[in-house]
Coordinates of C-alpha atoms in Angstrom, one line a residue:
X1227 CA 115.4 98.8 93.6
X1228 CA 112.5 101.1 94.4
X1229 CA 109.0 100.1 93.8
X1230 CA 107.8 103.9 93.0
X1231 CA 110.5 103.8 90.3
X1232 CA 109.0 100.5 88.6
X1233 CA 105.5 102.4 89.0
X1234 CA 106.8 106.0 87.1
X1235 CA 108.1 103.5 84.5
X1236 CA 105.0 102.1 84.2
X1237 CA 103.3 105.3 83.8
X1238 CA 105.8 106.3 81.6
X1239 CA 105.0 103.4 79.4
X1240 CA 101.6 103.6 79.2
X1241 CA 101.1 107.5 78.3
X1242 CA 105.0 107.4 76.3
X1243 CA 105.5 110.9 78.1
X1244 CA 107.5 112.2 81.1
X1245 CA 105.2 115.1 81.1
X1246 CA 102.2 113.6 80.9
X1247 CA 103.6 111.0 83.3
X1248 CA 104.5 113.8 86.0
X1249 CA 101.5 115.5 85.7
X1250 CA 99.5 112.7 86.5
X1251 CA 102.1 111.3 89.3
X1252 CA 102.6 114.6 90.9
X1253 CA 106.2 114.9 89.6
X1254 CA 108.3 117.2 87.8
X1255 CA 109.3 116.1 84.5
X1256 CA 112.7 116.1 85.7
X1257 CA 111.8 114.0 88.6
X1258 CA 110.4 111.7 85.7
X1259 CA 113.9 111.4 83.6
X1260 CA 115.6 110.6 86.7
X1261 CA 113.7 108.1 87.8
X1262 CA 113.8 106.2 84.5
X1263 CA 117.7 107.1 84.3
X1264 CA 118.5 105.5 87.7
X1265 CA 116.4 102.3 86.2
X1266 CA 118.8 102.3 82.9
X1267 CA 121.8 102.4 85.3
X1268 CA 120.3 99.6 88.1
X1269 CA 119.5 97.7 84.9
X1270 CA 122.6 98.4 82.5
X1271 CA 120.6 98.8 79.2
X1272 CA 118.3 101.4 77.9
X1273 CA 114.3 101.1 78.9
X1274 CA 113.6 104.0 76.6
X1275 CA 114.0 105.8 72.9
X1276 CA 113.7 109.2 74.4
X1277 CA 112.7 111.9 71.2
X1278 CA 110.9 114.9 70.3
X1279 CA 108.0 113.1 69.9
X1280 CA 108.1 111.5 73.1
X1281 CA 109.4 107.8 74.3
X1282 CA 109.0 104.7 72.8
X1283 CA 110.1 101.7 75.1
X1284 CA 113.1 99.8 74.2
X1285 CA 112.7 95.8 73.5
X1286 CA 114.3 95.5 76.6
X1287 CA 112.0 98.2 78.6
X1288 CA 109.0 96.1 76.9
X1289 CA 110.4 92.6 78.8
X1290 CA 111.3 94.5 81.9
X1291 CA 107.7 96.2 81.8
X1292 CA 106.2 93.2 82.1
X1293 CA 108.2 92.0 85.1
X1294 CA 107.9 95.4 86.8
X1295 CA 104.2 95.1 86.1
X1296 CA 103.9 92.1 88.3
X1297 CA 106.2 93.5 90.9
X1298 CA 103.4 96.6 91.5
X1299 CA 100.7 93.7 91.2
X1300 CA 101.9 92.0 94.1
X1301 CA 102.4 94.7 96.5
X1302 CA 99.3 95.9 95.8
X1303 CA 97.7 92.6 97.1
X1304 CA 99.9 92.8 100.1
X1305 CA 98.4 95.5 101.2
X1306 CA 94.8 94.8 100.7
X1307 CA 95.6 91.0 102.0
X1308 CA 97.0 92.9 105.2
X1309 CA 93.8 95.2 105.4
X1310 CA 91.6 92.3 104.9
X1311 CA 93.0 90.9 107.9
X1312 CA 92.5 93.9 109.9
X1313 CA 89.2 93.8 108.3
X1314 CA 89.1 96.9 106.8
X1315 CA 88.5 96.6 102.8
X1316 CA 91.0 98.8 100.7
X1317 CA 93.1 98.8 97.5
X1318 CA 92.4 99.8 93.6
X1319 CA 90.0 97.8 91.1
X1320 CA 91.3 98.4 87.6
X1321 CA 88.6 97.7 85.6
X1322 CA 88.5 97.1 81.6
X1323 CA 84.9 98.3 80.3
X1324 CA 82.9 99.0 76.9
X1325 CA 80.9 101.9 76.9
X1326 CA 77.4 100.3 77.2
X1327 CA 78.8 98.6 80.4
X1328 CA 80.2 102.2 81.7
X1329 CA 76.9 104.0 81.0
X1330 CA 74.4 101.3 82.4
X1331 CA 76.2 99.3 85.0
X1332 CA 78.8 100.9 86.5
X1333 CA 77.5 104.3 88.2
X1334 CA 75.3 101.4 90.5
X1335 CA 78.0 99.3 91.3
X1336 CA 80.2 102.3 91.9
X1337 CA 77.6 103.9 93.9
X1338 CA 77.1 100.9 96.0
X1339 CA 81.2 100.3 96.1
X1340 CA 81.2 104.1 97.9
X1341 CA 78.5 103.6 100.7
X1342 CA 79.8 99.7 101.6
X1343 CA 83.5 100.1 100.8
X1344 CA 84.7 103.6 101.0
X1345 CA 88.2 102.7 101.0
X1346 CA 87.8 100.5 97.5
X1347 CA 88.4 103.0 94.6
X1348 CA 87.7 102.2 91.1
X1349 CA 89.5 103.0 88.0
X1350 CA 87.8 102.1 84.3
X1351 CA 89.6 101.7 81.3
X1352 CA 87.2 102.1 78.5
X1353 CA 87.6 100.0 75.3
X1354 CA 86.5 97.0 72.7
X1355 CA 86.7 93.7 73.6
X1356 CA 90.1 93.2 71.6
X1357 CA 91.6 96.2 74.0
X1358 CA 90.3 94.6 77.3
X1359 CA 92.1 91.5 76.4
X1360 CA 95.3 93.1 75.9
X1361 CA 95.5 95.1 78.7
X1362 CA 94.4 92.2 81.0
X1363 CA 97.4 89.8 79.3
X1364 CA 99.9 93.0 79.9
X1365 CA 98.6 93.4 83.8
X1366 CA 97.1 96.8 83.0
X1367 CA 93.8 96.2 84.8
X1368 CA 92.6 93.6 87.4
X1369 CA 89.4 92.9 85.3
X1370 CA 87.2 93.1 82.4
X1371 CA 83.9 92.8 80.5
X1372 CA 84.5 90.5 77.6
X1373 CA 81.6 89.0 75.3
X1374 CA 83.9 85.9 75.9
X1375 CA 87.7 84.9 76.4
X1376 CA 90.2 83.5 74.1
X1377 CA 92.9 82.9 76.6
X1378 CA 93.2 80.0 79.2
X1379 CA 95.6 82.4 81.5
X1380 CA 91.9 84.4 82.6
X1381 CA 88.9 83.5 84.3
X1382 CA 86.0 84.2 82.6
X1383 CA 83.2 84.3 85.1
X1384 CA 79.5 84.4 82.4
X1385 CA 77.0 87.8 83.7
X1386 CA 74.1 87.2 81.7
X1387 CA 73.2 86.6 78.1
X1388 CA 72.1 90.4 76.1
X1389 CA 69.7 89.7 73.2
X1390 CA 70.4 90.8 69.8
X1391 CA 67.6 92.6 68.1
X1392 CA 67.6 93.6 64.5
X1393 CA 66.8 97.7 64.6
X1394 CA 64.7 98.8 61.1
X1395 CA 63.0 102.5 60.2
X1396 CA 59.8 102.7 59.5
X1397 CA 61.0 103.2 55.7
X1398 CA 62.1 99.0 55.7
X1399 CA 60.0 96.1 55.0
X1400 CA 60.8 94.6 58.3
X1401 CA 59.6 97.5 60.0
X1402 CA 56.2 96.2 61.0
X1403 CA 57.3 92.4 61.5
X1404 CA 56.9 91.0 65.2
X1405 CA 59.8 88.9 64.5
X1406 CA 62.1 88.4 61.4
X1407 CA 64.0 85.1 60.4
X1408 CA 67.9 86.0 60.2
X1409 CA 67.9 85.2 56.4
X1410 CA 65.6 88.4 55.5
X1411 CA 68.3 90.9 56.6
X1412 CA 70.0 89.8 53.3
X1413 CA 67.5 91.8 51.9
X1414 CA 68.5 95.3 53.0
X1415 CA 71.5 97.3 53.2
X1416 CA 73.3 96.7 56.6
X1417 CA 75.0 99.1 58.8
X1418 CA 77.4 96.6 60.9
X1419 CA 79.2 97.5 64.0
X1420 CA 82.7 97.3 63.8
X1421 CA 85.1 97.0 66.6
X1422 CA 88.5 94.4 67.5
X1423 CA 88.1 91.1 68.3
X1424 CA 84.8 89.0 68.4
X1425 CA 82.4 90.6 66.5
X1426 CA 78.7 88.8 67.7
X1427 CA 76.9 89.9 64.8
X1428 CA 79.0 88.3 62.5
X1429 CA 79.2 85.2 64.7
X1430 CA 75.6 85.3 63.9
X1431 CA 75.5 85.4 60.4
X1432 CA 78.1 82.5 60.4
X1433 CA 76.4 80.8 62.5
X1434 CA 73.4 80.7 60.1
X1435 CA 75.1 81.2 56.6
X1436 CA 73.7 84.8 56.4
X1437 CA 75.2 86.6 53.4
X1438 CA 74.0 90.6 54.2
X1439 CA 74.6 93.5 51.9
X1440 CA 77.2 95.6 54.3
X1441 CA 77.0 99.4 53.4
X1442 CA 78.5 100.8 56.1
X1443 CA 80.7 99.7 58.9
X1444 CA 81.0 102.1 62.2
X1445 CA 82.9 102.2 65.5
X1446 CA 80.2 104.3 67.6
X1447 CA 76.3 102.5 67.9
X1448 CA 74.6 106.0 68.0
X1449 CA 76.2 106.3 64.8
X1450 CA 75.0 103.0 62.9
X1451 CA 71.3 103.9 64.9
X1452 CA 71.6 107.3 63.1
X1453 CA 72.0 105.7 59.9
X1454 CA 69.1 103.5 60.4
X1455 CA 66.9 106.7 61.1
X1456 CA 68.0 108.2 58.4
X1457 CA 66.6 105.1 56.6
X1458 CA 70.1 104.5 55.1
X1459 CA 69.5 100.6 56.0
X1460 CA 68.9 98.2 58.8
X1461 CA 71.3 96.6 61.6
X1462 CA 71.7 94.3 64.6
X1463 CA 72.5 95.8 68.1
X1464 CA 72.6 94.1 71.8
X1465 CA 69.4 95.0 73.5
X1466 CA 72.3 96.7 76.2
X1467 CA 73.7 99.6 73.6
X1468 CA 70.7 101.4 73.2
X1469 CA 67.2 102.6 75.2
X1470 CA 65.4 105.4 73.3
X1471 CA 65.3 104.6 69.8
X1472 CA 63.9 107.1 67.4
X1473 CA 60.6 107.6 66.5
X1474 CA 60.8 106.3 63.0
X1475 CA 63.1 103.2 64.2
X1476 CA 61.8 99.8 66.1
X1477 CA 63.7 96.8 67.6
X1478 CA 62.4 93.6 66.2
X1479 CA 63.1 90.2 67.8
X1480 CA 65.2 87.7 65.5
X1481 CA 63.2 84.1 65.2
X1482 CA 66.7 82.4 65.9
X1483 CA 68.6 82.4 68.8
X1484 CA 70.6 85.8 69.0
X1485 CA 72.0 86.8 72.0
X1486 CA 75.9 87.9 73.0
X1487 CA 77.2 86.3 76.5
X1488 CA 78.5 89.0 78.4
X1489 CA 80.8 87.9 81.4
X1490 CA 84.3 89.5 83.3
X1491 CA 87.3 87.9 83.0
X1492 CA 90.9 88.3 85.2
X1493 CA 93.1 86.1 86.4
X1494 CA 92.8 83.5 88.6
X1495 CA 94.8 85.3 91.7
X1496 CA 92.4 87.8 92.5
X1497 CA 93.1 90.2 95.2
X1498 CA 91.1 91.2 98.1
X1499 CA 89.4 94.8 96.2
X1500 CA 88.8 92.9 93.1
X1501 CA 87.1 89.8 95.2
X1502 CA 84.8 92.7 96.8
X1503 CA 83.8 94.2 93.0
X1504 CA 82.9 90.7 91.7
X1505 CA 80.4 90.3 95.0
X1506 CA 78.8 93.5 94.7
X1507 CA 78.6 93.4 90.6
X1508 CA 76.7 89.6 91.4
X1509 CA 74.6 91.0 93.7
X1510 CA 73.4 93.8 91.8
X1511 CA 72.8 91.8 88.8
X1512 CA 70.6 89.1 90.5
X1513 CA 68.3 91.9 92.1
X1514 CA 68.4 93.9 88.6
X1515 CA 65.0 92.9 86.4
X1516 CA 66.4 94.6 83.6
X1517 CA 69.0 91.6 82.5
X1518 CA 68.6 88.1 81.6
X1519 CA 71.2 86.4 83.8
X1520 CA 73.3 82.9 82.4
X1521 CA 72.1 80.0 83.8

C-alpha cells in the first residue's frame, strides 16, 4: 500500500475535509476521494462517514489512523537517519507550542535553525498544555512545551522554572506591596486563567490552601491583564506571558515559592531533525539571561 495514501488519510483526518485536504496537499478533491477509496477497498471496511458537513473517521479509520500514523513516522526517520549519515541535516520538526512560547522563543530558535540547518523546517502547532499532550500521544507532532507530563510513554526533558507573579492595578491594596503572602489574594476578586489540563495557579492555591474569590475565568492573558487594568480585580500570570504591563498595573513578587516548570516532552525515539531542535533550543537557553534555567 502506498505511503502518500496513509499521508492524505492523515490529512484528511486531521482537517475532516477533502477540500481542505487537497488544497493543502496540492490535490484535487477528487484526487482526495480516490485516494481514501482505494484505502477502504486495500482495507475492506470504511475509514470514513463522508457528509455534507464533511467526514468524520470511522472507529475503524480511528485504529488504522493510528497505525498509519506511525508508518509516516518511521519513513520520515529513515530519511533523515540516511542524511545524517551523509551528513547533511534534513527532515520536519513538528512542534506543539503555547503562545507565550511562539511569541518569545521560537522566532530565535527558528532564526538560528535557518542559518545552521537550512534543510531542517519547522512546523508549530499552537495550543494548551492539555492539546499538546494529545497530539503528542496521537503522533501529530514530534515535540512539545508542557508545564509538565502525565504520561510515562514521553520524555519530558525540564527548560527552566518561569516565576509566577501576582499582577494588581493601582486601584488594589496590594498594589504598592514589594511582595504579598499567597493568602492576601483571598482578599480581592480574581481573574483566573483558564485553559485544559494542569492549571499552575490552581496548583498553587492547593498547594497552600488558598480559597480566592474567582470573578472571572478567561482563555486569552491579554484579556484577564485587561481586566486587571480595568481594576475589575487582581490575578497570577508566569513572568513569560506578559512584558509591558499597563500603566496603572504592577507585577508583585509572591513571598512563597511560585513558579511553573516549563520543559518539552516527545518520545523517547527521537529522530535526527528533532535531536538538532533540542541542541539548538539548549543552547539558546543557556546563553539567554532573560530565563531562570532548572537546575
Amino acid at each position: 500500500m502506498s505511503l502518500v495514501k496513509y499521508e492524505i488519510f492523515s490529512k484528511v483526518a486531521e482537517l475532516g475535509n477533502f477540500t481542505k485536504a487537497g488544497e493543502v496537499l496540492g490535490l484535487t478533491q477528487s484526487a482526495i476521494s480516490h485516494a481514501i477509496s482505494s484505502l477502504e477497498k486495500d482495507f475492506g471496511f470504511a475509514l470514513v462517514h463522508r457528509s455534507k458537513n464533511g467526514v468524520k473517521l470511522t472507529s475503524e479509520g480511528q485504529t488504522m489512523l493510528s497505525s498509519m500514523r506511525l508508518v509516516i513516522q518511521a519513513e520520515e526517520k529513515l530519511k533523515q537517519e540516511a542524511s545524517n549519515i551523509l551528513g547533511v541535516t534534513k527532515g520536519k520538526v513538528r512542534i506543539g507550542t503555547f503562545s507565550s512560547i511562539s511569541s518569545k522563543w521560537m522566532p530565535n530558535i527558528i532564526r538560528i535553525l535557518d542559518q545552521n540547518y537550512p534543510g531542517i523546517k519547522i512546523e508549530l502547532h499552537e495550543g494548551d498544555y492539555y492539546e499538546i499532550e494529545q497530539w503528542l500521544s496521537d503522533g501529530d507532532i514530534d515535540c512539545g512545551f508542557l508545564n509538565r507530563s502525565h504520561s510515562k510513554q514521553f520524555r519530558f526533558l525540564p527548560l527552566i522554572r518561569d516565576e509566577l507573579l501576582c499582577i494588581a492595578s493601582s486601584q488594589s491594596t496590594l498594589y504598592h506591596k514589594d511582595t504579598i503572602d499567597i493568602k492576601e489574594v483571598e482578599a480581592e476578586p480574581f481573574i483566573l486563567t483558564s485553559y485544559n489540563g494542569t492549571n499552575d495557579v490552581l496548583a498553587i492555591f492547593y498547594r497552600y490552601d488558598v480559597k480566592p474569590n474567582i470573578r472571572f475565568e478567561l482563555f486569552d492573558e491579554k484579556g484577564v491583564i485587561s481586566m486587571v487594568e480595568h481594576q475589575l480585580g487582581i490575578t497570577i500570570l508566569p513572568q513569560l506571558v506578559f512584558d509591558q504591563l499597563p500603566y496603572n498595573v504592577r507585577a508583585i513578587p509572591i513571598q512563597q515559592e511560585s513558579f511553573r516548570t516549563i520543559g518539552l516532552a516527545s518520545k523517547y525515539q527521537l529522530s535526527p531533525a528533532t535531536e538538532k531542535f533540542i541542541e539548538v533550543l539548549q543552547s539558546w537557553l543557556s546563553t539567554n539571561e532573560n530565563v531562570t534555567k532548572v537546575e
